[in-house]
Structures are given as C-alpha cells and as structure tokens.
PDB file of C-alpha atoms in Angstrom:
ATOM      1  CA  UNK A  21     -11.097  39.417 -13.134  1.00 61.00           C
ATOM      2  CA  UNK A  22      -9.537  41.207 -10.183  1.00 72.00           C
ATOM      3  CA  UNK A  23      -9.939  44.211  -7.914  1.00 72.00           C
ATOM      4  CA  UNK A  24      -8.549  47.501  -9.261  1.00 74.00           C
ATOM      5  CA  UNK A  25      -6.295  47.697  -6.226  1.00 74.00           C
ATOM      6  CA  UNK A  26      -4.198  45.605  -4.004  1.00 75.00           C
ATOM      7  CA  UNK A  27      -5.804  46.476  -0.682  1.00 77.00           C
ATOM      8  CA  UNK A  28      -6.713  45.269   2.807  1.00 75.00           C
ATOM      9  CA  UNK A  29      -9.363  46.215   5.357  1.00 81.00           C
ATOM     10  CA  UNK A  30      -7.861  48.453   8.037  1.00 81.00           C
ATOM     11  CA  UNK A  31     -11.143  49.261   9.830  1.00 83.00           C
ATOM     12  CA  UNK A  32     -14.043  46.931   9.125  1.00 86.00           C
ATOM     13  CA  UNK A  33     -16.928  48.682   7.401  1.00 85.00           C
ATOM     14  CA  UNK A  34     -15.328  52.059   7.055  1.00 82.00           C
ATOM     15  CA  UNK A  35     -11.640  52.076   6.036  1.00 83.00           C
ATOM     16  CA  UNK A  36      -9.436  50.310   3.490  1.00 80.00           C
ATOM     17  CA  UNK A  37      -5.732  50.634   2.953  1.00 81.00           C
ATOM     18  CA  UNK A  38      -4.837  50.793  -0.813  1.00 78.00           C
ATOM     19  CA  UNK A  39      -1.403  49.232  -1.223  1.00 77.00           C
ATOM     20  CA  UNK A  40      -1.199  49.674  -5.040  1.00 74.00           C
ATOM     21  CA  UNK A  41      -3.332  50.431  -8.037  1.00 75.00           C
ATOM     22  CA  UNK A  42      -3.179  47.926 -10.865  1.00 76.00           C
ATOM     23  CA  UNK A  43      -2.467  49.242 -14.365  1.00 74.00           C
ATOM     24  CA  UNK A  44      -5.146  47.208 -16.063  1.00 75.00           C
ATOM     25  CA  UNK A  45      -8.140  45.018 -15.212  1.00 77.00           C
ATOM     26  CA  UNK A  46     -10.012  42.846 -17.677  1.00 80.00           C
ATOM     27  CA  UNK A  47     -13.800  42.737 -17.620  1.00 80.00           C
ATOM     28  CA  UNK A  48     -16.313  40.530 -19.355  1.00 80.00           C
ATOM     29  CA  UNK A  49     -19.840  41.721 -20.149  1.00 82.00           C
ATOM     30  CA  UNK A  50     -22.867  39.779 -21.461  1.00 83.00           C
ATOM     31  CA  UNK A  51     -23.885  40.941 -24.007  1.00 82.00           C
ATOM     32  CA  UNK A  52     -20.515  42.326 -25.101  1.00 78.00           C
ATOM     33  CA  UNK A  53     -22.186  45.399 -26.630  1.00 82.00           C
ATOM     34  CA  UNK A  54     -22.827  46.662 -23.100  1.00 84.00           C
ATOM     35  CA  UNK A  55     -19.125  46.959 -22.328  1.00 81.00           C
ATOM     36  CA  UNK A  56     -18.964  50.788 -22.220  1.00 81.00           C
ATOM     37  CA  UNK A  57     -22.173  51.234 -20.231  1.00 83.00           C
ATOM     38  CA  UNK A  58     -21.091  48.636 -17.685  1.00 80.00           C
ATOM     39  CA  UNK A  59     -17.573  50.148 -17.467  1.00 77.00           C
ATOM     40  CA  UNK A  60     -19.047  53.569 -16.803  1.00 78.00           C
ATOM     41  CA  UNK A  61     -21.191  52.158 -13.997  1.00 79.00           C
ATOM     42  CA  UNK A  62     -18.103  50.555 -12.534  1.00 73.00           C
ATOM     43  CA  UNK A  63     -16.290  53.888 -12.722  1.00 70.00           C
ATOM     44  CA  UNK A  64     -19.016  55.546 -10.653  1.00 70.00           C
ATOM     45  CA  UNK A  65     -19.028  52.751  -8.088  1.00 67.00           C
ATOM     46  CA  UNK A  66     -15.261  52.821  -7.718  1.00 62.00           C
ATOM     47  CA  UNK A  67     -15.292  56.599  -7.230  1.00 56.00           C
ATOM     48  CA  UNK A  68     -12.242  57.127  -9.378  1.00 53.00           C
ATOM     49  CA  UNK A  69     -11.714  57.942 -13.104  1.00 52.00           C
ATOM     50  CA  UNK A  70     -10.958  54.785 -15.045  1.00 48.00           C
ATOM     51  CA  UNK A  71      -9.745  54.701 -18.629  1.00 49.00           C
ATOM     52  CA  UNK A  72     -11.929  52.631 -20.955  1.00 49.00           C
ATOM     53  CA  UNK A  73     -10.145  50.700 -23.706  1.00 49.00           C
ATOM     54  CA  UNK A  74     -11.376  48.176 -26.213  1.00 50.00           C
ATOM     55  CA  UNK A  75      -7.808  47.206 -27.052  1.00 50.00           C
ATOM     56  CA  UNK A  76      -4.584  46.532 -25.181  1.00 45.00           C
ATOM     57  CA  UNK A  77      -3.084  49.792 -26.566  1.00 43.00           C
ATOM     58  CA  UNK A  78      -3.790  52.569 -24.102  1.00 40.00           C
ATOM     59  CA  UNK A  79      -1.818  55.796 -23.607  1.00 40.00           C
ATOM     60  CA  UNK A  80      -2.079  58.798 -21.250  1.00 41.00           C
ATOM     61  CA  UNK A  81      -4.562  57.114 -18.929  1.00 41.00           C
ATOM     62  CA  UNK A  82      -5.572  57.230 -15.309  1.00 49.00           C
ATOM     63  CA  UNK A  83      -5.013  53.719 -14.027  1.00 58.00           C
ATOM     64  CA  UNK A  84      -6.436  51.205 -13.926  1.00 73.00           C
ATOM     65  CA  UNK A  85      -7.518  50.709 -17.535  1.00 74.00           C
ATOM     66  CA  UNK A  86     -10.613  48.642 -18.128  1.00 76.00           C
ATOM     67  CA  UNK A  87     -10.122  46.270 -21.024  1.00 77.00           C
ATOM     68  CA  UNK A  88     -12.762  44.015 -22.559  1.00 79.00           C
ATOM     69  CA  UNK A  89     -11.816  40.357 -22.560  1.00 80.00           C
ATOM     70  CA  UNK A  90     -14.177  39.626 -25.456  1.00 74.00           C
ATOM     71  CA  UNK A  91     -15.486  36.551 -23.652  1.00 80.00           C
ATOM     72  CA  UNK A  92     -16.896  35.889 -20.154  1.00 82.00           C
ATOM     73  CA  UNK A  93     -15.256  32.442 -20.393  1.00 89.00           C
ATOM     74  CA  UNK A  94     -11.886  34.192 -20.250  1.00 90.00           C
ATOM     75  CA  UNK A  95     -12.671  35.524 -16.803  1.00 86.00           C
ATOM     76  CA  UNK A  96     -13.967  32.142 -15.641  1.00 89.00           C
ATOM     77  CA  UNK A  97     -10.742  30.387 -16.590  1.00 91.00           C
ATOM     78  CA  UNK A  98      -8.275  33.083 -15.813  1.00 88.00           C
ATOM     79  CA  UNK A  99      -8.561  34.514 -12.360  1.00 85.00           C
ATOM     80  CA  UNK A 100      -5.376  35.270 -10.522  1.00 88.00           C
ATOM     81  CA  UNK A 101      -6.992  34.360  -7.197  1.00 92.00           C
ATOM     82  CA  UNK A 102      -7.826  30.770  -8.186  1.00 95.00           C
ATOM     83  CA  UNK A 103      -4.354  30.229  -9.664  1.00 97.00           C
ATOM     84  CA  UNK A 104      -2.346  31.786  -6.810  1.00 97.00           C
ATOM     85  CA  UNK A 105      -4.178  31.579  -3.503  1.00 97.00           C
ATOM     86  CA  UNK A 106      -4.933  27.846  -3.344  1.00 98.00           C
ATOM     87  CA  UNK A 107      -1.412  26.968  -4.312  1.00 98.00           C
ATOM     88  CA  UNK A 108      -0.012  29.249  -1.568  1.00 98.00           C
ATOM     89  CA  UNK A 109      -2.144  27.800   1.247  1.00 98.00           C
ATOM     90  CA  UNK A 110      -1.549  24.263  -0.004  1.00 98.00           C
ATOM     91  CA  UNK A 111       2.235  24.649   0.131  1.00 98.00           C
ATOM     92  CA  UNK A 112       2.114  26.504   3.422  1.00 98.00           C
ATOM     93  CA  UNK A 113       0.050  23.988   5.338  1.00 98.00           C
ATOM     94  CA  UNK A 114       0.063  20.615   3.507  1.00 97.00           C
ATOM     95  CA  UNK A 115       2.665  19.263   5.945  1.00 97.00           C
ATOM     96  CA  UNK A 116       1.348  21.023   9.077  1.00 97.00           C
ATOM     97  CA  UNK A 117       1.862  18.754  12.054  1.00 97.00           C
ATOM     98  CA  UNK A 118      -0.438  20.580  14.467  1.00 96.00           C
ATOM     99  CA  UNK A 119       2.255  22.738  16.086  1.00 97.00           C
ATOM    100  CA  UNK A 120       0.942  26.297  16.473  1.00 98.00           C
ATOM    101  CA  UNK A 121       2.662  29.244  14.927  1.00 98.00           C
ATOM    102  CA  UNK A 122       3.983  31.982  17.173  1.00 97.00           C
ATOM    103  CA  UNK A 123       3.368  34.553  14.458  1.00 97.00           C
ATOM    104  CA  UNK A 124       1.265  34.661  11.298  1.00 98.00           C
ATOM    105  CA  UNK A 125       3.376  33.633   8.326  1.00 98.00           C
ATOM    106  CA  UNK A 126       3.856  35.895   5.352  1.00 98.00           C
ATOM    107  CA  UNK A 127       1.451  35.185   2.551  1.00 97.00           C
ATOM    108  CA  UNK A 128       2.793  36.227  -0.827  1.00 96.00           C
ATOM    109  CA  UNK A 129       6.379  37.214  -0.071  1.00 96.00           C
ATOM    110  CA  UNK A 130       6.925  34.165   2.127  1.00 96.00           C
ATOM    111  CA  UNK A 131       6.324  31.550  -0.607  1.00 97.00           C
ATOM    112  CA  UNK A 132       8.929  28.916  -1.321  1.00 97.00           C
ATOM    113  CA  UNK A 133      10.433  28.153  -4.749  1.00 98.00           C
ATOM    114  CA  UNK A 134       8.393  24.898  -4.639  1.00 98.00           C
ATOM    115  CA  UNK A 135       5.255  26.956  -4.195  1.00 98.00           C
ATOM    116  CA  UNK A 136       6.198  29.254  -7.052  1.00 98.00           C
ATOM    117  CA  UNK A 137       6.697  26.182  -9.281  1.00 98.00           C
ATOM    118  CA  UNK A 138       3.175  24.979  -8.355  1.00 98.00           C
ATOM    119  CA  UNK A 139       1.681  28.381  -9.147  1.00 98.00           C
ATOM    120  CA  UNK A 140       3.441  28.304 -12.525  1.00 98.00           C
ATOM    121  CA  UNK A 141       2.132  24.801 -13.206  1.00 98.00           C
ATOM    122  CA  UNK A 142      -1.457  25.724 -12.438  1.00 98.00           C
ATOM    123  CA  UNK A 143      -0.968  28.658 -14.784  1.00 98.00           C
ATOM    124  CA  UNK A 144       0.371  26.275 -17.464  1.00 98.00           C
ATOM    125  CA  UNK A 145      -2.648  23.998 -16.983  1.00 98.00           C
ATOM    126  CA  UNK A 146      -4.860  27.032 -17.580  1.00 97.00           C
ATOM    127  CA  UNK A 147      -3.054  27.825 -20.800  1.00 97.00           C
ATOM    128  CA  UNK A 148      -3.348  24.224 -21.948  1.00 97.00           C
ATOM    129  CA  UNK A 149      -7.105  24.362 -21.410  1.00 97.00           C
ATOM    130  CA  UNK A 150      -7.208  27.677 -23.269  1.00 96.00           C
ATOM    131  CA  UNK A 151      -5.459  26.139 -26.258  1.00 96.00           C
ATOM    132  CA  UNK A 152      -7.789  23.097 -26.298  1.00 96.00           C
ATOM    133  CA  UNK A 153     -10.900  25.273 -26.185  1.00 95.00           C
ATOM    134  CA  UNK A 154      -9.628  27.583 -28.886  1.00 94.00           C
ATOM    135  CA  UNK A 155      -8.817  24.650 -31.114  1.00 93.00           C
ATOM    136  CA  UNK A 156     -12.022  22.701 -30.497  1.00 92.00           C
ATOM    137  CA  UNK A 157     -14.528  25.553 -30.536  1.00 90.00           C
ATOM    138  CA  UNK A 158     -12.730  28.284 -32.544  1.00 84.00           C
ATOM    139  CA  UNK A 159     -12.986  30.738 -29.646  1.00 84.00           C
ATOM    140  CA  UNK A 160     -10.645  33.688 -29.051  1.00 88.00           C
ATOM    141  CA  UNK A 161      -9.306  33.211 -25.530  1.00 92.00           C
ATOM    142  CA  UNK A 162      -6.020  34.954 -26.196  1.00 91.00           C
ATOM    143  CA  UNK A 163      -6.452  37.254 -23.204  1.00 90.00           C
ATOM    144  CA  UNK A 164      -5.724  34.202 -20.938  1.00 93.00           C
ATOM    145  CA  UNK A 165      -2.022  34.627 -20.268  1.00 94.00           C
ATOM    146  CA  UNK A 166       0.583  33.155 -17.945  1.00 96.00           C
ATOM    147  CA  UNK A 167       0.603  34.314 -14.365  1.00 96.00           C
ATOM    148  CA  UNK A 168       4.171  35.652 -14.823  1.00 97.00           C
ATOM    149  CA  UNK A 169       3.003  37.932 -17.635  1.00 95.00           C
ATOM    150  CA  UNK A 170      -0.147  38.977 -15.712  1.00 91.00           C
ATOM    151  CA  UNK A 171       1.868  39.983 -12.614  1.00 93.00           C
ATOM    152  CA  UNK A 172       4.259  42.057 -14.729  1.00 94.00           C
ATOM    153  CA  UNK A 173       1.325  43.806 -16.413  1.00 89.00           C
ATOM    154  CA  UNK A 174      -0.551  44.438 -13.147  1.00 86.00           C
ATOM    155  CA  UNK A 175       2.416  45.699 -11.133  1.00 89.00           C
ATOM    156  CA  UNK A 176       4.962  47.037 -13.637  1.00 89.00           C
ATOM    157  CA  UNK A 177       6.470  49.621 -11.321  1.00 88.00           C
ATOM    158  CA  UNK A 178       6.273  47.660  -8.032  1.00 92.00           C
ATOM    159  CA  UNK A 179       8.312  44.484  -8.720  1.00 95.00           C
ATOM    160  CA  UNK A 180      11.953  44.556  -7.730  1.00 96.00           C
ATOM    161  CA  UNK A 181      13.054  41.371  -9.548  1.00 97.00           C
ATOM    162  CA  UNK A 182      11.098  39.951 -12.418  1.00 97.00           C
ATOM    163  CA  UNK A 183      13.483  37.152 -13.294  1.00 97.00           C
ATOM    164  CA  UNK A 184      11.117  34.386 -12.224  1.00 97.00           C
ATOM    165  CA  UNK A 185       7.626  33.718 -10.793  1.00 98.00           C
ATOM    166  CA  UNK A 186       9.259  33.248  -7.417  1.00 98.00           C
ATOM    167  CA  UNK A 187      11.121  36.552  -7.476  1.00 98.00           C
ATOM    168  CA  UNK A 188       8.070  38.442  -8.710  1.00 97.00           C
ATOM    169  CA  UNK A 189       6.051  37.412  -5.655  1.00 97.00           C
ATOM    170  CA  UNK A 190       9.007  37.827  -3.284  1.00 97.00           C
ATOM    171  CA  UNK A 191       9.819  41.345  -4.424  1.00 97.00           C
ATOM    172  CA  UNK A 192       6.424  42.817  -5.269  1.00 95.00           C
ATOM    173  CA  UNK A 193       6.254  45.888  -2.937  1.00 94.00           C
ATOM    174  CA  UNK A 194       2.464  45.957  -2.373  1.00 91.00           C
ATOM    175  CA  UNK A 195       2.634  42.329  -1.126  1.00 94.00           C
ATOM    176  CA  UNK A 196       5.211  43.097   1.571  1.00 93.00           C
ATOM    177  CA  UNK A 197       3.915  42.324   5.049  1.00 92.00           C
ATOM    178  CA  UNK A 198       0.635  40.640   3.964  1.00 93.00           C
ATOM    179  CA  UNK A 199      -0.036  37.651   6.226  1.00 96.00           C
ATOM    180  CA  UNK A 200      -1.886  34.352   6.039  1.00 98.00           C
ATOM    181  CA  UNK A 201      -5.415  34.248   7.453  1.00 97.00           C
ATOM    182  CA  UNK A 202      -4.967  32.372  10.738  1.00 98.00           C
ATOM    183  CA  UNK A 203      -7.023  31.397  13.845  1.00 98.00           C
ATOM    184  CA  UNK A 204      -5.733  32.835  17.088  1.00 97.00           C
ATOM    185  CA  UNK A 205      -5.678  30.132  19.742  1.00 97.00           C
ATOM    186  CA  UNK A 206      -6.230  30.583  23.488  1.00 96.00           C
ATOM    187  CA  UNK A 207      -2.473  30.628  24.102  1.00 96.00           C
ATOM    188  CA  UNK A 208      -2.037  33.527  21.717  1.00 96.00           C
ATOM    189  CA  UNK A 209      -0.457  31.381  18.974  1.00 98.00           C
ATOM    190  CA  UNK A 210      -1.954  30.597  15.546  1.00 98.00           C
ATOM    191  CA  UNK A 211      -3.292  27.728  13.519  1.00 98.00           C
ATOM    192  CA  UNK A 212      -4.355  27.646   9.811  1.00 98.00           C
ATOM    193  CA  UNK A 213      -7.780  29.072   8.956  1.00 98.00           C
ATOM    194  CA  UNK A 214      -9.436  26.594   6.641  1.00 98.00           C
ATOM    195  CA  UNK A 215     -12.531  28.791   6.610  1.00 97.00           C
ATOM    196  CA  UNK A 216     -10.804  31.724   4.948  1.00 97.00           C
ATOM    197  CA  UNK A 217     -11.805  33.033   1.523  1.00 95.00           C
ATOM    198  CA  UNK A 218      -8.793  31.280   0.079  1.00 97.00           C
ATOM    199  CA  UNK A 219     -10.698  28.096   0.700  1.00 98.00           C
ATOM    200  CA  UNK A 220     -14.419  29.013   0.748  1.00 97.00           C
ATOM    201  CA  UNK A 221     -14.307  31.195  -2.339  1.00 96.00           C
ATOM    202  CA  UNK A 222     -11.159  30.270  -4.372  1.00 97.00           C
ATOM    203  CA  UNK A 223     -11.914  26.551  -4.354  1.00 98.00           C
ATOM    204  CA  UNK A 224     -15.674  25.994  -5.017  1.00 98.00           C
ATOM    205  CA  UNK A 225     -16.156  29.186  -7.069  1.00 96.00           C
ATOM    206  CA  UNK A 226     -12.738  29.247  -8.689  1.00 96.00           C
ATOM    207  CA  UNK A 227     -10.294  26.418  -9.080  1.00 97.00           C
ATOM    208  CA  UNK A 228     -12.959  23.699  -8.903  1.00 98.00           C
ATOM    209  CA  UNK A 229     -14.880  25.393 -11.803  1.00 97.00           C
ATOM    210  CA  UNK A 230     -11.694  25.341 -13.872  1.00 97.00           C
ATOM    211  CA  UNK A 231     -11.143  21.639 -13.046  1.00 98.00           C
ATOM    212  CA  UNK A 232     -14.719  20.840 -14.081  1.00 98.00           C
ATOM    213  CA  UNK A 233     -14.382  22.609 -17.466  1.00 97.00           C
ATOM    214  CA  UNK A 234     -11.076  20.824 -18.034  1.00 98.00           C
ATOM    215  CA  UNK A 235     -12.740  17.512 -17.329  1.00 98.00           C
ATOM    216  CA  UNK A 236     -15.481  18.223 -19.874  1.00 97.00           C
ATOM    217  CA  UNK A 237     -12.973  19.164 -22.522  1.00 96.00           C
ATOM    218  CA  UNK A 238     -10.610  16.287 -21.708  1.00 97.00           C
ATOM    219  CA  UNK A 239      -7.570  18.289 -20.590  1.00 98.00           C
ATOM    220  CA  UNK A 240      -5.448  16.838 -17.827  1.00 98.00           C
ATOM    221  CA  UNK A 241      -4.912  19.184 -14.885  1.00 98.00           C
ATOM    222  CA  UNK A 242      -3.319  16.994 -12.174  1.00 98.00           C
ATOM    223  CA  UNK A 243      -1.788  19.859 -10.154  1.00 98.00           C
ATOM    224  CA  UNK A 244      -5.037  21.706  -9.802  1.00 98.00           C
ATOM    225  CA  UNK A 245      -6.779  18.437  -8.870  1.00 98.00           C
ATOM    226  CA  UNK A 246      -4.126  17.756  -6.180  1.00 98.00           C
ATOM    227  CA  UNK A 247      -4.774  21.155  -4.622  1.00 98.00           C
ATOM    228  CA  UNK A 248      -8.571  20.811  -4.668  1.00 98.00           C
ATOM    229  CA  UNK A 249      -8.390  17.304  -3.145  1.00 98.00           C
ATOM    230  CA  UNK A 250      -6.288  18.598  -0.225  1.00 98.00           C
ATOM    231  CA  UNK A 251      -8.391  21.712   0.274  1.00 98.00           C
ATOM    232  CA  UNK A 252     -11.742  19.888   0.235  1.00 98.00           C
ATOM    233  CA  UNK A 253     -10.493  17.595   2.978  1.00 98.00           C
ATOM    234  CA  UNK A 254      -9.569  20.568   5.129  1.00 98.00           C
ATOM    235  CA  UNK A 255     -12.948  22.149   4.460  1.00 97.00           C
ATOM    236  CA  UNK A 256     -14.885  18.986   5.221  1.00 97.00           C
ATOM    237  CA  UNK A 257     -16.308  18.926   1.690  1.00 98.00           C
ATOM    238  CA  UNK A 258     -16.379  16.416  -1.164  1.00 98.00           C
ATOM    239  CA  UNK A 259     -16.273  18.139  -4.536  1.00 98.00           C
ATOM    240  CA  UNK A 260     -14.062  15.571  -6.266  1.00 98.00           C
ATOM    241  CA  UNK A 261     -14.441  11.790  -5.873  1.00 96.00           C
ATOM    242  CA  UNK A 262     -11.601   9.430  -5.169  1.00 94.00           C
ATOM    243  CA  UNK A 263     -10.747   9.396  -8.874  1.00 95.00           C
ATOM    244  CA  UNK A 264     -10.435  13.176  -9.024  1.00 96.00           C
ATOM    245  CA  UNK A 265     -13.671  13.591 -10.994  1.00 97.00           C
ATOM    246  CA  UNK A 266     -16.110  16.462 -10.353  1.00 97.00           C
ATOM    247  CA  UNK A 267     -18.882  14.288  -8.958  1.00 96.00           C
ATOM    248  CA  UNK A 268     -18.550  14.510  -5.234  1.00 97.00           C
ATOM    249  CA  UNK A 269     -21.608  14.910  -2.981  1.00 97.00           C
ATOM    250  CA  UNK A 270     -20.993  18.647  -2.338  1.00 97.00           C
ATOM    251  CA  UNK A 271     -20.759  19.951  -5.945  1.00 96.00           C
ATOM    252  CA  UNK A 272     -24.202  21.524  -5.566  1.00 96.00           C
ATOM    253  CA  UNK A 273     -22.572  23.969  -3.144  1.00 95.00           C
ATOM    254  CA  UNK A 274     -20.104  25.087  -5.843  1.00 97.00           C
ATOM    255  CA  UNK A 275     -20.306  26.536  -9.337  1.00 95.00           C
ATOM    256  CA  UNK A 276     -18.641  23.623 -10.964  1.00 95.00           C
ATOM    257  CA  UNK A 277     -20.198  22.488 -14.271  1.00 92.00           C
TER     258      UNK A 277
END
C-alpha cells in the first residue's frame, strides 16, 4: 500500500534520508493465510522491527504496524500515490504556458486549495467504487478509507493543522521542502518532467487501473478520468479513448483490466 517511511534518495544507490516513519501500513497477501510469514520476510528486508497485527487495535508497538487488509483488491483500489500524486501534477502544470521555472516548485506543501479539493474528490470516487463493490459482490473493503483519514493515521504526530485536506498537506512536517520532479534546461531553469514516476507509474499502474475497474462496475469517476486524459497526452500515450473509456491503443502497456 505504501512505503514504511516518507523518504528521499540523498545519494543514489547508497543513502536514503528518512523523513518520517508511518505508524501503520496495510498489506495484502495471496493467500491470506500467508500474512504472518510474508510480514516476517518484510521485517527482515526492511531491517527494522515491525509490529504484526491482524486487527486495527495495536498497543506498545515499534512503528510501523503491519495490518492485513483482508483483500488484495483493497490495495489495488486504495493507494495514496494514485490518489494524490496525479492530482498534484495535474493542478501544478495543467495551465503551463511553456515559461520555465526559476526554481523547482514545492510538491506537497505547495498545493492549492483547488488541488486539495481534487485530491478529496478522487478519494470520494474511490469510496463510491468501494461501496458499489461491497454491495454488488458482498466483499469487505472497509479498509478503503478517505485520504483525510489515511493521512491522519499515517502521520498522527507530524501534522500541524488537520482541519482540512488542504491544511493536512500544507502542514505535514515530513513533506516540507519536497519538490516537484523537473527537467533542468540549458539556461539553468526548469520545465515539468512528464517522465517522472508520478506519470509513468501512478497513471498506468495506479489511477488507470482504478478507472478501469470503475468502468466495469458502472461507477462514474469523472475527476479521475479528467486527470488520466490530461496525463496520457503529456506522456504521449493513449490509455483512454475520446469517450473516456479504457480502450485506447496503449492499454497493453498498463495494468488496466
């Protein structure tokens, strides 16, 4: 579902700066019975003690806690990256007129209230799909929660103002100073990087998958479709057709259903 830490590479291949440790991360395992064995393997790979918990109720733990989602579908539909990152780059660059930036813009803490509203709407679309799937197929997808609640759970001691989605991102201490991925031009200024992971990963292997499942179930997700249509144009791809359906010529290069 997410990395155990908010972190950034400080020296490629050898050094990472850990900005914060999340209190809980959800994991999905197939088959579910392998949850503890898989979690133990993850603990060894991460090189840090991780509390294992089958329920949400965990006390006296070394963070982050590993919690079973109960369904791999939960992880597919609810990934903070696909909800947050595409909305941020869309709002940052949708009206870009080609004028270079003198400095790299702030990524999380530099979002506008309009961007925060879009993040919240994508989150709402996720919850509407969750409700439709639970109703139609009698599946427990209750671990899919709103992005506001997820942020408060992940960073309970780092957020200065939790009064809104906008304030949560603007005042989350580990996000301070993190910048957009940009291309440095010959004159030393910057242009948007449409080849960053926020495009190449979070669209074809994230938000587009969500849009495809929503289409199959018959749930309207216009905000997510708007973001994908803009992003695919910047990437030179065609995942969605002109009607916003997942039947573009490049869907074979994605994980969309």
